[in-house]
Amino acid sequence: MPVTVHDLAAWKARGERFIMLTAYDALTARVLDEAGVPLLLVGDSMGNNVLGYPSTLPVTMEEALVLTAAVARGASNPMIVGDLPFGSYQASPEEAMRNAARLVKVGANAIKLEGGRRSAEAVRRISDAGVPVMGHLGLTPQSVNAFGGFRVQGRGQQGDELLADALALQEAGCFAVVLEAIPAELGQRVTQALDVPTIGIGAGPHCDGQVLVITDLLGLTPDPTPRFVKRYADLRSTIAEAAQRFAKDVSEGHYPAPEHEYH
Ligand code: KIV
């Protein structure tokens, strides 16, 4: 049974922690589906992690659509969350709605967008149309230029602002809110204040769920990665070693061997 917004509400009510991972292609999505991952975010982190951009800012709707469709084709049980890229929802709630609908048409079950009170109208418009919306607060990468770099958000007075943003997103219809790179105490405060689940990334252990970028989790991203990342594999070494062993086998005449011949 595909994961729905009701599952997330039930997990929060029962205090069951859950995870979300980013995914950008069908093959990985299928592996994560088979591993039981309940939520796949086709994040605009595709910019840095797949498309070779220096940040998430250049990602276009067309790129987001292609990768969201690929992930949706690869996975059938997880909730697929499509991420609205920078510039696709800020101009007006109407434009936000149009672009959210495009993501849904290629297979997203929900969409995510960044920002608090400034995004509340867009959230309301999209969720009123029957599309579940996930909010995103804290160190929202699409605002990196305004933040002056990747810095922890929500310290001191900013914490009250962030809490007000989270409550506004919930009020506007968000079914969950991602909290990125904020102090753990603030993560706890927001999680306790909201009826909907929080999903943390660098937001401490008290959030209802945790999200990681798949390339960080797998150890594909080169150093330095943010402090909050935990690598659960070392695919950089695995891939490099496999490529070197292939080259060695070819140069030494061990590959292809008779068993690799087509009959
Ligand atoms: O795009 C992304 O990967 C994200 C996560 C960091 C939450 O927004």
Short mmCIF file of C-alpha atoms and ligand atoms in Angstrom, two decimals:
data_model
loop_
_atom_site.label_atom_id
_atom_site.label_comp_id
_atom_site.label_asym_id
_atom_site.label_seq_id
_atom_site.Cartn_x
_atom_site.Cartn_y
_atom_site.Cartn_z
CA MET A 1 0.00 0.00 0.00
CA PRO A 2 1.48 3.38 -0.96
CA VAL A 3 2.35 5.67 1.94
CA THR A 4 -0.11 8.55 2.41
CA VAL A 5 -0.44 11.70 4.51
CA HIS A 6 -2.58 9.66 6.93
CA ASP A 7 0.36 7.36 7.63
CA LEU A 8 2.54 10.33 8.57
CA ALA A 9 -0.16 11.69 10.89
CA ALA A 10 -0.50 8.26 12.52
CA TRP A 11 3.28 7.93 12.98
CA LYS A 12 3.39 11.29 14.71
CA ALA A 13 0.43 10.37 16.94
CA ARG A 14 2.11 7.09 17.92
CA GLY A 15 5.57 8.65 18.32
CA GLU A 16 6.98 6.38 15.58
CA ARG A 17 10.10 7.89 14.02
CA PHE A 18 10.39 7.60 10.25
CA ILE A 19 12.84 8.47 7.48
CA MET A 20 12.83 10.17 4.11
CA LEU A 21 15.65 9.92 1.55
CA THR A 22 16.25 11.84 -1.61
CA ALA A 23 16.19 9.90 -4.88
CA TYR A 24 16.86 11.11 -8.41
CA ASP A 25 16.59 8.02 -10.64
CA ALA A 26 14.39 4.97 -11.18
CA LEU A 27 16.97 2.33 -10.25
CA THR A 28 17.85 3.84 -6.88
CA ALA A 29 14.16 4.54 -6.21
CA ARG A 30 13.41 0.86 -6.73
CA VAL A 31 16.18 -0.23 -4.35
CA LEU A 32 14.93 2.22 -1.70
CA ASP A 33 11.35 1.04 -2.21
CA GLU A 34 12.45 -2.58 -1.74
CA ALA A 35 14.35 -1.51 1.39
CA GLY A 36 11.10 -0.14 2.82
CA VAL A 37 11.91 3.58 2.71
CA PRO A 38 8.51 5.28 3.11
CA LEU A 39 9.20 8.70 1.58
CA LEU A 40 11.32 9.61 -1.44
CA LEU A 41 12.07 13.27 -2.02
CA VAL A 42 13.11 14.19 -5.55
CA GLY A 43 14.91 17.16 -4.05
CA ASP A 44 16.27 20.16 -5.87
CA SER A 45 19.53 18.91 -4.35
CA MET A 46 19.60 17.14 -7.73
CA GLY A 47 21.35 20.37 -8.76
CA ASN A 48 24.55 19.68 -6.81
CA ASN A 49 24.24 15.91 -6.63
CA VAL A 50 23.25 14.83 -10.12
CA LEU A 51 23.34 17.73 -12.54
CA GLY A 52 26.74 19.16 -11.61
CA TYR A 53 25.53 22.64 -10.65
CA PRO A 54 27.25 24.55 -7.85
CA SER A 55 23.95 24.91 -5.94
CA THR A 56 20.24 24.16 -6.19
CA LEU A 57 19.48 27.56 -7.76
CA PRO A 58 19.93 26.66 -11.47
CA VAL A 59 17.55 23.67 -11.32
CA THR A 60 14.65 24.11 -13.76
CA MET A 61 11.11 22.75 -13.75
CA GLU A 62 11.97 20.66 -16.81
CA GLU A 63 14.85 18.98 -14.94
CA ALA A 64 12.69 18.42 -11.85
CA LEU A 65 9.96 16.90 -14.03
CA VAL A 66 12.29 14.42 -15.76
CA LEU A 67 13.81 13.18 -12.50
CA THR A 68 10.50 13.10 -10.61
CA ALA A 69 8.98 11.00 -13.39
CA ALA A 70 11.96 8.62 -13.27
CA VAL A 71 11.68 8.13 -9.51
CA ALA A 72 7.90 7.61 -9.76
CA ARG A 73 8.45 4.93 -12.42
CA GLY A 74 10.96 3.15 -10.19
CA ALA A 75 9.04 3.07 -6.90
CA SER A 76 5.46 2.11 -6.12
CA ASN A 77 5.15 2.06 -2.32
CA PRO A 78 6.88 5.21 -1.05
CA MET A 79 5.25 8.61 -1.12
CA ILE A 80 7.02 10.53 -3.90
CA VAL A 81 7.61 14.15 -2.94
CA GLY A 82 8.44 16.46 -5.86
CA ASP A 83 10.44 19.57 -4.99
CA LEU A 84 9.51 22.91 -6.58
CA PRO A 85 12.76 24.48 -7.82
CA PHE A 86 13.80 28.09 -7.25
CA GLY A 87 11.70 30.47 -9.36
CA SER A 88 8.85 28.03 -9.94
CA TYR A 89 6.55 29.16 -7.10
CA GLN A 90 7.65 32.54 -5.72
CA ALA A 91 6.02 34.81 -8.32
CA SER A 92 2.41 33.97 -7.46
CA PRO A 93 0.24 31.26 -5.88
CA GLU A 94 -1.18 30.64 -9.38
CA GLU A 95 2.22 29.87 -10.81
CA ALA A 96 3.01 27.72 -7.78
CA MET A 97 -0.20 25.76 -8.38
CA ARG A 98 0.54 25.31 -12.09
CA ASN A 99 4.00 23.94 -11.39
CA ALA A 100 2.82 21.74 -8.52
CA ALA A 101 0.27 20.23 -10.91
CA ARG A 102 3.03 19.51 -13.43
CA LEU A 103 4.94 17.52 -10.80
CA VAL A 104 1.79 15.61 -9.84
CA LYS A 105 1.09 14.76 -13.49
CA VAL A 106 4.46 12.98 -13.78
CA GLY A 107 3.96 10.98 -10.58
CA ALA A 108 4.56 13.11 -7.46
CA ASN A 109 2.15 12.33 -4.62
CA ALA A 110 3.06 15.52 -2.77
CA ILE A 111 5.20 18.57 -3.36
CA LYS A 112 7.68 20.49 -1.23
CA LEU A 113 8.51 24.18 -1.28
CA GLU A 114 10.70 26.44 0.84
CA GLY A 115 9.75 29.40 3.03
CA GLY A 116 7.38 30.18 5.89
CA ARG A 117 4.80 32.95 6.03
CA ARG A 118 5.94 34.29 2.64
CA SER A 119 5.02 30.92 1.06
CA ALA A 120 1.79 30.37 3.01
CA GLU A 121 -0.52 31.61 0.24
CA ALA A 122 1.08 29.28 -2.29
CA VAL A 123 0.77 26.39 0.20
CA ARG A 124 -2.92 27.13 0.72
CA ARG A 125 -3.60 27.35 -3.00
CA ILE A 126 -1.89 24.03 -3.73
CA SER A 127 -3.27 22.11 -0.76
CA ASP A 128 -6.80 23.44 -1.44
CA ALA A 129 -6.45 21.85 -4.89
CA GLY A 130 -5.90 18.46 -3.23
CA VAL A 131 -2.12 18.28 -3.48
CA PRO A 132 -0.35 17.55 -0.18
CA VAL A 133 2.34 20.15 0.55
CA MET A 134 5.50 19.69 2.61
CA GLY A 135 7.06 22.88 3.98
CA HIS A 136 10.77 23.55 4.44
CA LEU A 137 12.25 25.97 7.00
CA GLY A 138 15.64 26.83 8.48
CA LEU A 139 18.65 26.73 6.18
CA THR A 140 16.62 26.66 2.99
CA PRO A 141 19.25 26.33 0.23
CA GLN A 142 17.28 28.40 -2.31
CA SER A 143 17.89 31.44 -0.02
CA VAL A 144 21.64 30.86 0.30
CA ASN A 145 22.46 34.27 -1.18
CA ALA A 146 20.21 36.04 1.31
CA PHE A 147 21.71 34.05 4.19
CA GLY A 148 25.23 34.91 3.04
CA GLY A 149 26.27 31.24 2.96
CA PHE A 150 25.33 27.94 4.52
CA ARG A 151 24.93 28.91 8.17
CA VAL A 152 22.83 27.52 10.99
CA GLN A 153 19.48 29.33 11.13
CA GLY A 154 17.04 29.97 13.97
CA ARG A 155 19.48 31.03 16.68
CA GLY A 156 18.19 33.34 19.46
CA GLN A 157 15.32 35.63 18.41
CA GLN A 158 15.20 33.96 14.99
CA GLY A 159 13.81 30.89 16.75
CA ASP A 160 10.50 32.64 17.51
CA GLU A 161 10.26 33.74 13.86
CA LEU A 162 10.87 30.21 12.66
CA LEU A 163 8.22 28.84 15.02
CA ALA A 164 5.73 31.42 13.71
CA ASP A 165 6.62 30.33 10.16
CA ALA A 166 6.06 26.68 11.03
CA LEU A 167 2.66 27.41 12.56
CA ALA A 168 1.71 29.48 9.49
CA LEU A 169 2.65 26.58 7.18
CA GLN A 170 0.56 24.17 9.24
CA GLU A 171 -2.36 26.61 9.22
CA ALA A 172 -2.03 26.99 5.44
CA GLY A 173 -2.35 23.23 4.99
CA CYS A 174 1.13 21.65 5.09
CA PHE A 175 1.04 17.98 6.08
CA ALA A 176 4.71 17.98 7.21
CA VAL A 177 7.57 20.44 7.59
CA VAL A 178 11.26 19.86 6.91
CA LEU A 179 13.56 21.64 9.39
CA GLU A 180 17.10 22.10 8.11
CA ALA A 181 20.21 23.15 10.06
CA ILE A 182 18.67 24.66 13.18
CA PRO A 183 19.56 24.19 16.86
CA ALA A 184 18.27 20.92 18.35
CA GLU A 185 16.27 22.78 21.04
CA LEU A 186 14.43 24.71 18.34
CA GLY A 187 13.77 21.46 16.44
CA GLN A 188 12.22 20.10 19.63
CA ARG A 189 10.18 23.25 20.25
CA VAL A 190 8.74 23.26 16.73
CA THR A 191 8.07 19.51 16.81
CA GLN A 192 6.14 19.86 20.08
CA ALA A 193 4.20 22.89 18.83
CA LEU A 194 3.05 21.36 15.53
CA ASP A 195 0.31 18.77 15.05
CA VAL A 196 1.89 17.76 11.74
CA PRO A 197 5.21 15.88 11.64
CA THR A 198 8.57 17.60 11.40
CA ILE A 199 11.35 15.99 9.35
CA GLY A 200 14.81 17.08 10.42
CA ILE A 201 18.11 17.39 8.64
CA GLY A 202 20.66 18.85 11.00
CA ALA A 203 17.82 19.80 13.34
CA GLY A 204 18.54 17.46 16.25
CA PRO A 205 17.06 14.19 17.47
CA HIS A 206 13.61 15.41 18.51
CA CYS A 207 12.02 15.74 15.06
CA ASP A 208 9.36 13.20 14.12
CA GLY A 209 11.36 12.02 11.12
CA GLN A 210 14.84 12.45 9.65
CA VAL A 211 15.86 13.05 6.05
CA LEU A 212 19.25 12.63 4.38
CA VAL A 213 20.46 13.25 0.87
CA ILE A 214 21.08 9.82 -0.68
CA THR A 215 24.53 10.69 -2.05
CA ASP A 216 25.60 11.78 1.47
CA LEU A 217 24.18 8.62 3.06
CA LEU A 218 26.00 6.44 0.51
CA GLY A 219 29.33 8.25 0.77
CA LEU A 220 29.29 9.46 -2.83
CA THR A 221 29.50 13.17 -2.05
CA PRO A 222 33.09 14.43 -1.78
CA ASP A 223 34.27 16.00 1.48
CA PRO A 224 33.49 18.24 3.15
CA THR A 225 29.90 17.26 3.90
CA PRO A 226 27.90 19.10 6.57
CA ARG A 227 28.54 18.01 10.15
CA PHE A 228 25.06 16.53 10.47
CA VAL A 229 25.67 13.97 7.70
CA LYS A 230 26.29 10.37 8.67
CA ARG A 231 27.72 8.20 5.92
CA TYR A 232 26.33 4.68 5.94
CA ALA A 233 28.45 3.44 3.03
CA ASP A 234 31.58 4.42 1.10
CA LEU A 235 30.44 4.21 -2.52
CA ARG A 236 33.16 6.61 -3.71
CA SER A 237 35.77 3.98 -2.87
CA THR A 238 33.60 1.09 -4.07
CA ILE A 239 33.01 2.68 -7.48
CA ALA A 240 36.63 3.77 -7.96
CA GLU A 241 37.89 0.33 -6.98
CA ALA A 242 35.44 -1.43 -9.34
CA ALA A 243 36.50 0.81 -12.24
CA GLN A 244 40.19 0.17 -11.51
CA ARG A 245 39.66 -3.60 -11.28
CA PHE A 246 37.83 -3.52 -14.65
CA ALA A 247 40.72 -1.59 -16.23
CA LYS A 248 43.23 -4.06 -14.78
CA ASP A 249 41.28 -7.11 -15.99
CA VAL A 250 41.08 -5.66 -19.50
CA SER A 251 44.74 -4.69 -19.66
CA GLU A 252 45.80 -8.12 -18.37
CA GLY A 253 43.44 -9.98 -20.74
CA HIS A 254 41.27 -11.49 -17.93
CA TYR A 255 38.13 -9.80 -19.21
CA PRO A 256 36.17 -10.73 -21.22
CA ALA A 257 36.65 -14.44 -20.43
CA PRO A 258 34.95 -17.30 -22.33
CA GLU A 259 31.96 -17.23 -19.91
CA HIS A 260 31.20 -13.65 -20.93
CA GLU A 261 30.75 -14.46 -24.61
CA TYR A 262 27.31 -14.19 -26.21
CA HIS A 263 25.89 -17.43 -27.61
O1 KIV B 1 16.51 19.04 -1.98
C1 KIV B 1 16.75 18.39 -0.95
O2 KIV B 1 17.47 17.39 -0.95
C2 KIV B 1 16.14 18.84 0.29
C3 KIV B 1 16.49 18.11 1.54
C4 KIV B 1 17.79 18.55 2.05
C5 KIV B 1 15.44 18.23 2.57
O3 KIV B 1 15.42 19.79 0.29
#
